[in-house]
């Protein structure tokens, strides 16, 4: 299943919103970890392990995602007339994929 994601180089973990659990057929488990980021701190999270993830031709067949409330992110995007997102691509994917970000041409390359 495909989705809309934003790239956040400052996010340590990639994540999806609670409302996307069914869309991506995730098996979510409770987590004691609290999420923090722009617009919120101490937010309740869940974790989903052993997921298949594909971005273009890059694949990871054993990937974990953090699940939390993305409503504050989508409200901010809406204020700028941008489309809502299902999740965030974080540094975990960028490091694993040995990412190169071409800011000028708006490309993300993963090995």
Short mmCIF file of N, CA, C and O in Angstrom, two decimals:
data_model
loop_
_atom_site.label_atom_id
_atom_site.label_comp_id
_atom_site.label_asym_id
_atom_site.label_seq_id
_atom_site.Cartn_x
_atom_site.Cartn_y
_atom_site.Cartn_z
N UNK A 1 0.86 -1.18 0.00
CA UNK A 1 0.00 0.00 0.00
C UNK A 1 0.90 1.24 0.00
O UNK A 1 1.87 1.31 0.74
N UNK A 2 0.59 2.20 -0.80
CA UNK A 2 1.38 3.42 -0.86
C UNK A 2 0.77 4.48 0.05
O UNK A 2 -0.38 4.38 0.49
N UNK A 3 1.57 5.50 0.33
CA UNK A 3 1.11 6.60 1.18
C UNK A 3 1.92 7.85 0.94
O UNK A 3 2.93 7.83 0.22
N UNK A 4 1.47 8.94 1.54
CA UNK A 4 2.18 10.21 1.45
C UNK A 4 3.00 10.42 2.72
O UNK A 4 2.46 10.33 3.83
N UNK A 5 4.28 10.71 2.55
CA UNK A 5 5.19 10.88 3.68
C UNK A 5 6.00 12.16 3.49
O UNK A 5 6.25 12.57 2.36
N UNK A 6 6.40 12.74 4.60
CA UNK A 6 7.34 13.85 4.53
C UNK A 6 8.70 13.34 5.00
O UNK A 6 8.78 12.38 5.76
N UNK A 7 9.73 13.97 4.52
CA UNK A 7 11.10 13.62 4.89
C UNK A 7 11.52 14.57 6.00
O UNK A 7 11.45 15.78 5.83
N UNK A 8 11.92 14.00 7.14
CA UNK A 8 12.34 14.81 8.29
C UNK A 8 13.69 14.31 8.76
O UNK A 8 13.77 13.32 9.49
N UNK A 9 14.75 14.99 8.35
CA UNK A 9 16.10 14.56 8.71
C UNK A 9 16.35 14.68 10.21
O UNK A 9 17.27 14.06 10.73
N UNK A 10 15.53 15.43 10.92
CA UNK A 10 15.68 15.58 12.36
C UNK A 10 14.91 14.55 13.16
O UNK A 10 15.07 14.45 14.38
N UNK A 11 14.09 13.75 12.50
CA UNK A 11 13.33 12.70 13.18
C UNK A 11 14.21 11.46 13.27
O UNK A 11 14.67 10.95 12.26
N UNK A 12 14.43 10.96 14.47
CA UNK A 12 15.30 9.79 14.62
C UNK A 12 14.65 8.52 14.08
O UNK A 12 15.33 7.65 13.56
N UNK A 13 13.33 8.42 14.20
CA UNK A 13 12.61 7.24 13.74
C UNK A 13 11.54 7.60 12.72
O UNK A 13 10.91 8.64 12.83
N UNK A 14 11.34 6.69 11.80
CA UNK A 14 10.24 6.84 10.86
C UNK A 14 8.96 6.44 11.56
O UNK A 14 8.96 5.59 12.45
N UNK A 15 7.86 7.05 11.16
CA UNK A 15 6.61 6.80 11.87
C UNK A 15 5.42 6.96 10.95
O UNK A 15 5.52 7.52 9.86
N UNK A 16 4.29 6.44 11.43
CA UNK A 16 3.00 6.63 10.78
C UNK A 16 2.00 7.04 11.84
O UNK A 16 2.22 6.83 13.04
N UNK A 17 0.90 7.62 11.40
CA UNK A 17 -0.14 8.04 12.32
C UNK A 17 -1.04 6.88 12.72
O UNK A 17 -1.15 5.88 12.00
N UNK A 18 -1.67 7.00 13.88
CA UNK A 18 -2.60 5.97 14.35
C UNK A 18 -3.64 5.63 13.30
O UNK A 18 -4.03 4.47 13.14
N UNK A 19 -4.10 6.65 12.58
CA UNK A 19 -5.16 6.43 11.60
C UNK A 19 -4.70 5.62 10.39
O UNK A 19 -5.51 5.20 9.57
N UNK A 20 -3.39 5.34 10.28
CA UNK A 20 -2.86 4.59 9.14
C UNK A 20 -2.56 3.13 9.46
O UNK A 20 -2.06 2.40 8.61
N UNK A 21 -2.87 2.68 10.68
CA UNK A 21 -2.59 1.29 11.07
C UNK A 21 -3.30 0.32 10.13
O UNK A 21 -2.67 -0.61 9.61
N UNK A 22 -4.57 0.53 9.87
CA UNK A 22 -5.31 -0.37 8.97
C UNK A 22 -4.86 -0.22 7.53
O UNK A 22 -4.73 -1.22 6.81
N UNK A 23 -4.63 1.01 7.10
CA UNK A 23 -4.22 1.26 5.71
C UNK A 23 -2.98 0.44 5.34
O UNK A 23 -2.91 -0.16 4.28
N UNK A 24 -2.00 0.41 6.24
CA UNK A 24 -0.74 -0.29 5.98
C UNK A 24 -0.71 -1.69 6.59
O UNK A 24 0.33 -2.35 6.56
N UNK A 25 -1.85 -2.13 7.13
CA UNK A 25 -1.97 -3.46 7.71
C UNK A 25 -0.87 -3.74 8.73
O UNK A 25 -0.19 -4.77 8.68
N UNK A 26 -0.71 -2.80 9.67
CA UNK A 26 0.34 -2.91 10.69
C UNK A 26 -0.16 -3.67 11.90
O UNK A 26 -1.33 -3.57 12.29
N UNK A 27 0.73 -4.41 12.50
CA UNK A 27 0.46 -5.06 13.78
C UNK A 27 1.08 -4.15 14.85
O UNK A 27 2.30 -4.08 14.98
N UNK A 28 0.24 -3.43 15.57
CA UNK A 28 0.71 -2.43 16.53
C UNK A 28 0.70 -2.97 17.94
O UNK A 28 -0.24 -3.65 18.35
N UNK A 29 1.78 -2.66 18.66
CA UNK A 29 1.89 -3.05 20.06
C UNK A 29 2.14 -1.80 20.90
O UNK A 29 2.79 -0.85 20.44
N UNK A 30 1.64 -1.81 22.12
CA UNK A 30 1.85 -0.67 23.02
C UNK A 30 3.33 -0.47 23.29
O UNK A 30 4.11 -1.41 23.29
N UNK A 31 3.68 0.79 23.51
CA UNK A 31 5.06 1.15 23.80
C UNK A 31 5.08 2.10 24.99
O UNK A 31 4.19 2.95 25.12
N UNK A 32 6.09 1.98 25.83
CA UNK A 32 6.24 2.89 26.96
C UNK A 32 6.96 4.17 26.55
O UNK A 32 6.99 5.14 27.29
N UNK A 33 7.54 4.17 25.36
CA UNK A 33 8.26 5.33 24.85
C UNK A 33 7.29 6.45 24.51
O UNK A 33 6.24 6.22 23.93
N UNK A 34 7.64 7.67 24.87
CA UNK A 34 6.85 8.85 24.53
C UNK A 34 7.55 9.57 23.39
O UNK A 34 8.77 9.69 23.36
N UNK A 35 6.77 10.06 22.45
CA UNK A 35 7.31 10.77 21.30
C UNK A 35 7.39 12.26 21.59
O UNK A 35 6.55 12.82 22.28
N UNK A 36 8.43 12.89 21.05
CA UNK A 36 8.59 14.33 21.14
C UNK A 36 9.00 14.84 19.78
O UNK A 36 9.68 14.16 19.02
N UNK A 37 8.59 16.05 19.48
CA UNK A 37 8.96 16.66 18.22
C UNK A 37 8.33 18.02 18.11
O UNK A 37 7.70 18.50 19.06
N UNK A 38 8.52 18.64 16.97
CA UNK A 38 7.94 19.96 16.75
C UNK A 38 6.44 19.89 16.94
O UNK A 38 5.76 19.11 16.31
N UNK A 39 5.93 20.66 17.86
CA UNK A 39 4.49 20.72 18.06
C UNK A 39 3.97 19.81 19.14
O UNK A 39 2.79 19.84 19.45
N UNK A 40 4.82 18.99 19.75
CA UNK A 40 4.31 18.12 20.79
C UNK A 40 5.40 17.39 21.55
O UNK A 40 6.44 17.08 21.00
N UNK A 41 5.13 17.10 22.81
CA UNK A 41 6.03 16.30 23.63
C UNK A 41 5.21 15.34 24.47
O UNK A 41 4.03 15.56 24.73
N UNK A 42 5.85 14.25 24.88
CA UNK A 42 5.18 13.28 25.72
C UNK A 42 3.99 12.60 25.09
O UNK A 42 3.06 12.20 25.78
N UNK A 43 4.00 12.42 23.78
CA UNK A 43 2.87 11.82 23.07
C UNK A 43 2.92 10.30 23.15
O UNK A 43 3.98 9.70 23.00
N UNK A 44 1.77 9.68 23.36
CA UNK A 44 1.63 8.23 23.42
C UNK A 44 2.04 7.61 22.09
O UNK A 44 1.73 8.13 21.02
N UNK A 45 2.74 6.47 22.17
CA UNK A 45 3.19 5.79 20.95
C UNK A 45 2.85 4.31 20.99
O UNK A 45 2.56 3.75 22.04
N UNK A 46 2.91 3.72 19.82
CA UNK A 46 2.87 2.27 19.66
C UNK A 46 4.02 1.93 18.73
O UNK A 46 4.63 2.81 18.11
N UNK A 47 4.34 0.65 18.63
CA UNK A 47 5.42 0.21 17.75
C UNK A 47 4.91 -0.92 16.87
O UNK A 47 4.06 -1.71 17.28
N UNK A 48 5.39 -0.95 15.64
CA UNK A 48 5.06 -2.03 14.72
C UNK A 48 6.37 -2.56 14.14
O UNK A 48 7.12 -1.81 13.51
N UNK A 49 6.65 -3.84 14.39
CA UNK A 49 7.91 -4.44 13.95
C UNK A 49 7.68 -5.38 12.78
O UNK A 49 6.54 -5.74 12.45
N UNK A 50 8.78 -5.79 12.16
CA UNK A 50 8.77 -6.78 11.08
C UNK A 50 7.93 -6.37 9.88
O UNK A 50 7.19 -7.18 9.33
N UNK A 51 8.03 -5.12 9.48
CA UNK A 51 7.28 -4.62 8.33
C UNK A 51 8.13 -4.64 7.07
O UNK A 51 9.36 -4.53 7.12
N UNK A 52 7.47 -4.77 5.92
CA UNK A 52 8.13 -4.63 4.62
C UNK A 52 7.98 -3.18 4.19
O UNK A 52 6.87 -2.66 4.17
N UNK A 53 9.09 -2.56 3.85
CA UNK A 53 9.09 -1.16 3.46
C UNK A 53 9.77 -1.02 2.11
O UNK A 53 10.84 -1.60 1.88
N UNK A 54 9.14 -0.26 1.22
CA UNK A 54 9.74 -0.02 -0.09
C UNK A 54 9.56 1.44 -0.47
O UNK A 54 8.47 1.99 -0.41
N UNK A 55 10.68 2.06 -0.86
CA UNK A 55 10.71 3.43 -1.38
C UNK A 55 11.38 3.35 -2.74
O UNK A 55 12.59 3.15 -2.82
N UNK A 56 10.61 3.46 -3.80
CA UNK A 56 11.16 3.26 -5.13
C UNK A 56 11.64 1.84 -5.25
O UNK A 56 10.92 0.90 -4.93
N UNK A 57 12.89 1.62 -5.64
CA UNK A 57 13.43 0.27 -5.76
C UNK A 57 14.12 -0.18 -4.47
O UNK A 57 14.49 -1.35 -4.34
N UNK A 58 14.29 0.72 -3.49
CA UNK A 58 14.92 0.37 -2.21
C UNK A 58 13.92 -0.38 -1.33
O UNK A 58 12.77 0.03 -1.20
N UNK A 59 14.38 -1.49 -0.73
CA UNK A 59 13.50 -2.30 0.12
C UNK A 59 14.18 -2.65 1.43
O UNK A 59 15.39 -2.84 1.48
N UNK A 60 13.37 -2.80 2.46
CA UNK A 60 13.79 -3.35 3.73
C UNK A 60 12.66 -4.28 4.17
O UNK A 60 11.52 -3.86 4.30
N UNK A 61 12.98 -5.54 4.38
CA UNK A 61 11.96 -6.54 4.67
C UNK A 61 11.78 -6.82 6.16
O UNK A 61 11.04 -7.73 6.54
N UNK A 62 12.44 -6.05 7.01
CA UNK A 62 12.31 -6.22 8.47
C UNK A 62 12.46 -4.87 9.13
O UNK A 62 13.47 -4.58 9.76
N UNK A 63 11.44 -4.02 8.97
CA UNK A 63 11.55 -2.64 9.41
C UNK A 63 10.54 -2.34 10.52
O UNK A 63 9.41 -2.81 10.48
N UNK A 64 10.95 -1.57 11.51
CA UNK A 64 10.07 -1.15 12.60
C UNK A 64 9.64 0.29 12.42
O UNK A 64 10.43 1.13 11.98
N UNK A 65 8.40 0.56 12.76
CA UNK A 65 7.84 1.91 12.68
C UNK A 65 7.25 2.32 14.02
O UNK A 65 6.66 1.50 14.73
N UNK A 66 7.40 3.58 14.35
CA UNK A 66 6.74 4.15 15.51
C UNK A 66 5.38 4.66 15.04
O UNK A 66 5.26 5.20 13.94
N UNK A 67 4.37 4.47 15.86
CA UNK A 67 3.02 4.92 15.52
C UNK A 67 2.60 5.93 16.57
O UNK A 67 2.69 5.65 17.77
N UNK A 68 2.19 7.11 16.13
CA UNK A 68 1.70 8.12 17.07
C UNK A 68 0.78 9.10 16.37
O UNK A 68 0.56 9.02 15.17
N UNK A 69 0.21 10.01 17.13
CA UNK A 69 -0.76 10.97 16.63
C UNK A 69 -0.07 12.02 15.76
O UNK A 69 0.72 12.82 16.26
N UNK A 70 -0.37 12.02 14.47
CA UNK A 70 0.22 12.98 13.53
C UNK A 70 -0.70 14.16 13.26
O UNK A 70 -0.44 14.94 12.34
N UNK A 71 -1.75 14.32 14.04
CA UNK A 71 -2.71 15.38 13.75
C UNK A 71 -2.07 16.76 13.80
O UNK A 71 -2.40 17.63 12.99
N UNK A 72 -1.11 16.98 14.72
CA UNK A 72 -0.46 18.29 14.79
C UNK A 72 0.38 18.56 13.55
O UNK A 72 0.46 19.69 13.08
N UNK A 73 0.97 17.51 12.99
CA UNK A 73 1.76 17.66 11.76
C UNK A 73 0.83 18.01 10.60
O UNK A 73 1.09 18.94 9.83
N UNK A 74 -0.27 17.29 10.49
CA UNK A 74 -1.20 17.52 9.38
C UNK A 74 -1.93 18.86 9.50
O UNK A 74 -2.23 19.50 8.49
N UNK A 75 -2.17 19.33 10.71
CA UNK A 75 -2.76 20.66 10.88
C UNK A 75 -1.79 21.74 10.39
O UNK A 75 -2.19 22.71 9.75
N UNK A 76 -0.51 21.56 10.70
CA UNK A 76 0.50 22.52 10.23
C UNK A 76 0.59 22.50 8.70
O UNK A 76 0.68 23.55 8.06
N UNK A 77 0.56 21.31 8.11
CA UNK A 77 0.61 21.21 6.64
C UNK A 77 -0.61 21.86 6.01
O UNK A 77 -0.50 22.56 5.00
N UNK A 78 -1.76 21.63 6.62
CA UNK A 78 -3.01 22.21 6.12
C UNK A 78 -2.95 23.73 6.13
O UNK A 78 -3.44 24.40 5.21
N UNK A 79 -2.33 24.30 7.16
CA UNK A 79 -2.21 25.75 7.26
C UNK A 79 -1.40 26.32 6.09
O UNK A 79 -1.57 27.47 5.72
N UNK A 80 -0.51 25.48 5.52
CA UNK A 80 0.29 25.91 4.38
C UNK A 80 -0.26 25.38 3.06
O UNK A 80 0.43 25.33 2.05
N UNK A 81 -1.52 24.93 3.09
CA UNK A 81 -2.21 24.43 1.90
C UNK A 81 -1.52 23.20 1.30
O UNK A 81 -1.59 22.96 0.09
N UNK A 82 -0.86 22.42 2.15
CA UNK A 82 -0.20 21.19 1.71
C UNK A 82 -1.09 19.99 2.05
O UNK A 82 -1.94 20.08 2.93
N UNK A 83 -0.90 18.91 1.34
CA UNK A 83 -1.68 17.69 1.58
C UNK A 83 -1.27 17.04 2.89
O UNK A 83 -0.10 17.08 3.26
N UNK A 84 -2.21 16.39 3.57
CA UNK A 84 -1.86 15.65 4.79
C UNK A 84 -0.98 14.45 4.45
O UNK A 84 -0.95 13.98 3.31
N UNK A 85 -0.27 13.96 5.45
CA UNK A 85 0.63 12.83 5.25
C UNK A 85 0.20 11.65 6.12
O UNK A 85 -0.48 11.81 7.13
N UNK A 86 0.63 10.48 5.70
CA UNK A 86 0.38 9.26 6.47
C UNK A 86 1.51 9.00 7.46
O UNK A 86 1.34 8.24 8.41
N UNK A 87 2.67 9.61 7.20
CA UNK A 87 3.80 9.37 8.08
C UNK A 87 5.00 10.23 7.77
O UNK A 87 4.95 11.14 6.94
N UNK A 88 6.09 9.88 8.45
CA UNK A 88 7.34 10.64 8.35
C UNK A 88 8.48 9.68 8.05
O UNK A 88 8.60 8.63 8.71
N UNK A 89 9.31 10.02 7.09
CA UNK A 89 10.53 9.27 6.82
C UNK A 89 11.62 9.92 7.66
O UNK A 89 11.91 11.11 7.50
N UNK A 90 12.20 9.15 8.56
CA UNK A 90 13.19 9.68 9.49
C UNK A 90 14.60 9.18 9.22
O UNK A 90 14.87 8.48 8.23
N UNK A 91 15.49 9.52 10.14
CA UNK A 91 16.92 9.21 10.00
C UNK A 91 17.19 7.71 9.97
O UNK A 91 18.19 7.29 9.38
N UNK A 92 16.34 6.89 10.57
CA UNK A 92 16.57 5.45 10.53
C UNK A 92 16.58 4.93 9.09
O UNK A 92 17.47 4.16 8.71
N UNK A 93 15.66 5.37 8.27
CA UNK A 93 15.64 4.98 6.85
C UNK A 93 16.81 5.62 6.12
O UNK A 93 17.48 4.98 5.32
N UNK A 94 17.06 6.89 6.40
CA UNK A 94 18.13 7.60 5.72
C UNK A 94 19.49 6.96 5.98
O UNK A 94 20.31 6.82 5.06
N UNK A 95 19.73 6.55 7.22
CA UNK A 95 21.01 5.89 7.54
C UNK A 95 21.09 4.51 6.91
O UNK A 95 22.10 4.15 6.31
N UNK A 96 20.05 3.71 7.07
CA UNK A 96 20.05 2.36 6.51
C UNK A 96 20.19 2.38 5.00
O UNK A 96 20.87 1.54 4.42
N UNK A 97 19.56 3.34 4.35
CA UNK A 97 19.63 3.45 2.90
C UNK A 97 20.82 4.24 2.40
O UNK A 97 20.94 4.48 1.20
N UNK A 98 21.71 4.66 3.32
CA UNK A 98 22.87 5.48 2.94
C UNK A 98 22.44 6.63 2.04
O UNK A 98 22.93 6.83 0.94
N UNK A 99 21.45 7.37 2.54
CA UNK A 99 20.76 8.39 1.75
C UNK A 99 21.64 9.53 1.29
O UNK A 99 22.55 9.97 2.01
N UNK A 100 21.33 9.98 0.10
CA UNK A 100 21.87 11.23 -0.44
C UNK A 100 20.65 12.08 -0.78
O UNK A 100 19.76 11.64 -1.51
N UNK A 101 20.61 13.27 -0.21
CA UNK A 101 19.49 14.18 -0.45
C UNK A 101 19.97 15.28 -1.39
O UNK A 101 20.90 16.02 -1.08
N UNK A 102 19.34 15.36 -2.53
CA UNK A 102 19.63 16.42 -3.51
C UNK A 102 18.57 17.50 -3.31
O UNK A 102 17.47 17.42 -3.86
N UNK A 103 18.88 18.47 -2.46
CA UNK A 103 17.92 19.52 -2.12
C UNK A 103 17.54 20.35 -3.34
O UNK A 103 16.39 20.73 -3.51
N UNK A 104 18.50 20.64 -4.19
CA UNK A 104 18.26 21.51 -5.34
C UNK A 104 17.23 20.90 -6.28
O UNK A 104 16.31 21.58 -6.74
N UNK A 105 17.38 19.61 -6.60
CA UNK A 105 16.48 18.94 -7.54
C UNK A 105 15.33 18.19 -6.87
O UNK A 105 14.53 17.56 -7.56
N UNK A 106 15.29 18.22 -5.54
CA UNK A 106 14.23 17.55 -4.77
C UNK A 106 14.21 16.04 -4.99
O UNK A 106 13.15 15.46 -5.24
N UNK A 107 15.38 15.40 -4.87
CA UNK A 107 15.50 13.96 -5.01
C UNK A 107 16.08 13.36 -3.74
O UNK A 107 16.94 13.95 -3.08
N UNK A 108 15.64 12.13 -3.45
CA UNK A 108 16.21 11.33 -2.39
C UNK A 108 16.74 10.06 -3.02
O UNK A 108 16.01 9.34 -3.71
N UNK A 109 18.03 9.77 -2.81
CA UNK A 109 18.64 8.57 -3.32
C UNK A 109 18.95 7.64 -2.17
O UNK A 109 19.52 8.05 -1.17
N UNK A 110 18.57 6.36 -2.31
CA UNK A 110 18.85 5.33 -1.31
C UNK A 110 19.58 4.18 -2.00
O UNK A 110 19.18 3.77 -3.09
N UNK A 111 20.63 3.65 -1.36
CA UNK A 111 21.40 2.52 -1.92
C UNK A 111 20.74 1.22 -1.57
O UNK A 111 20.30 0.97 -0.51
#
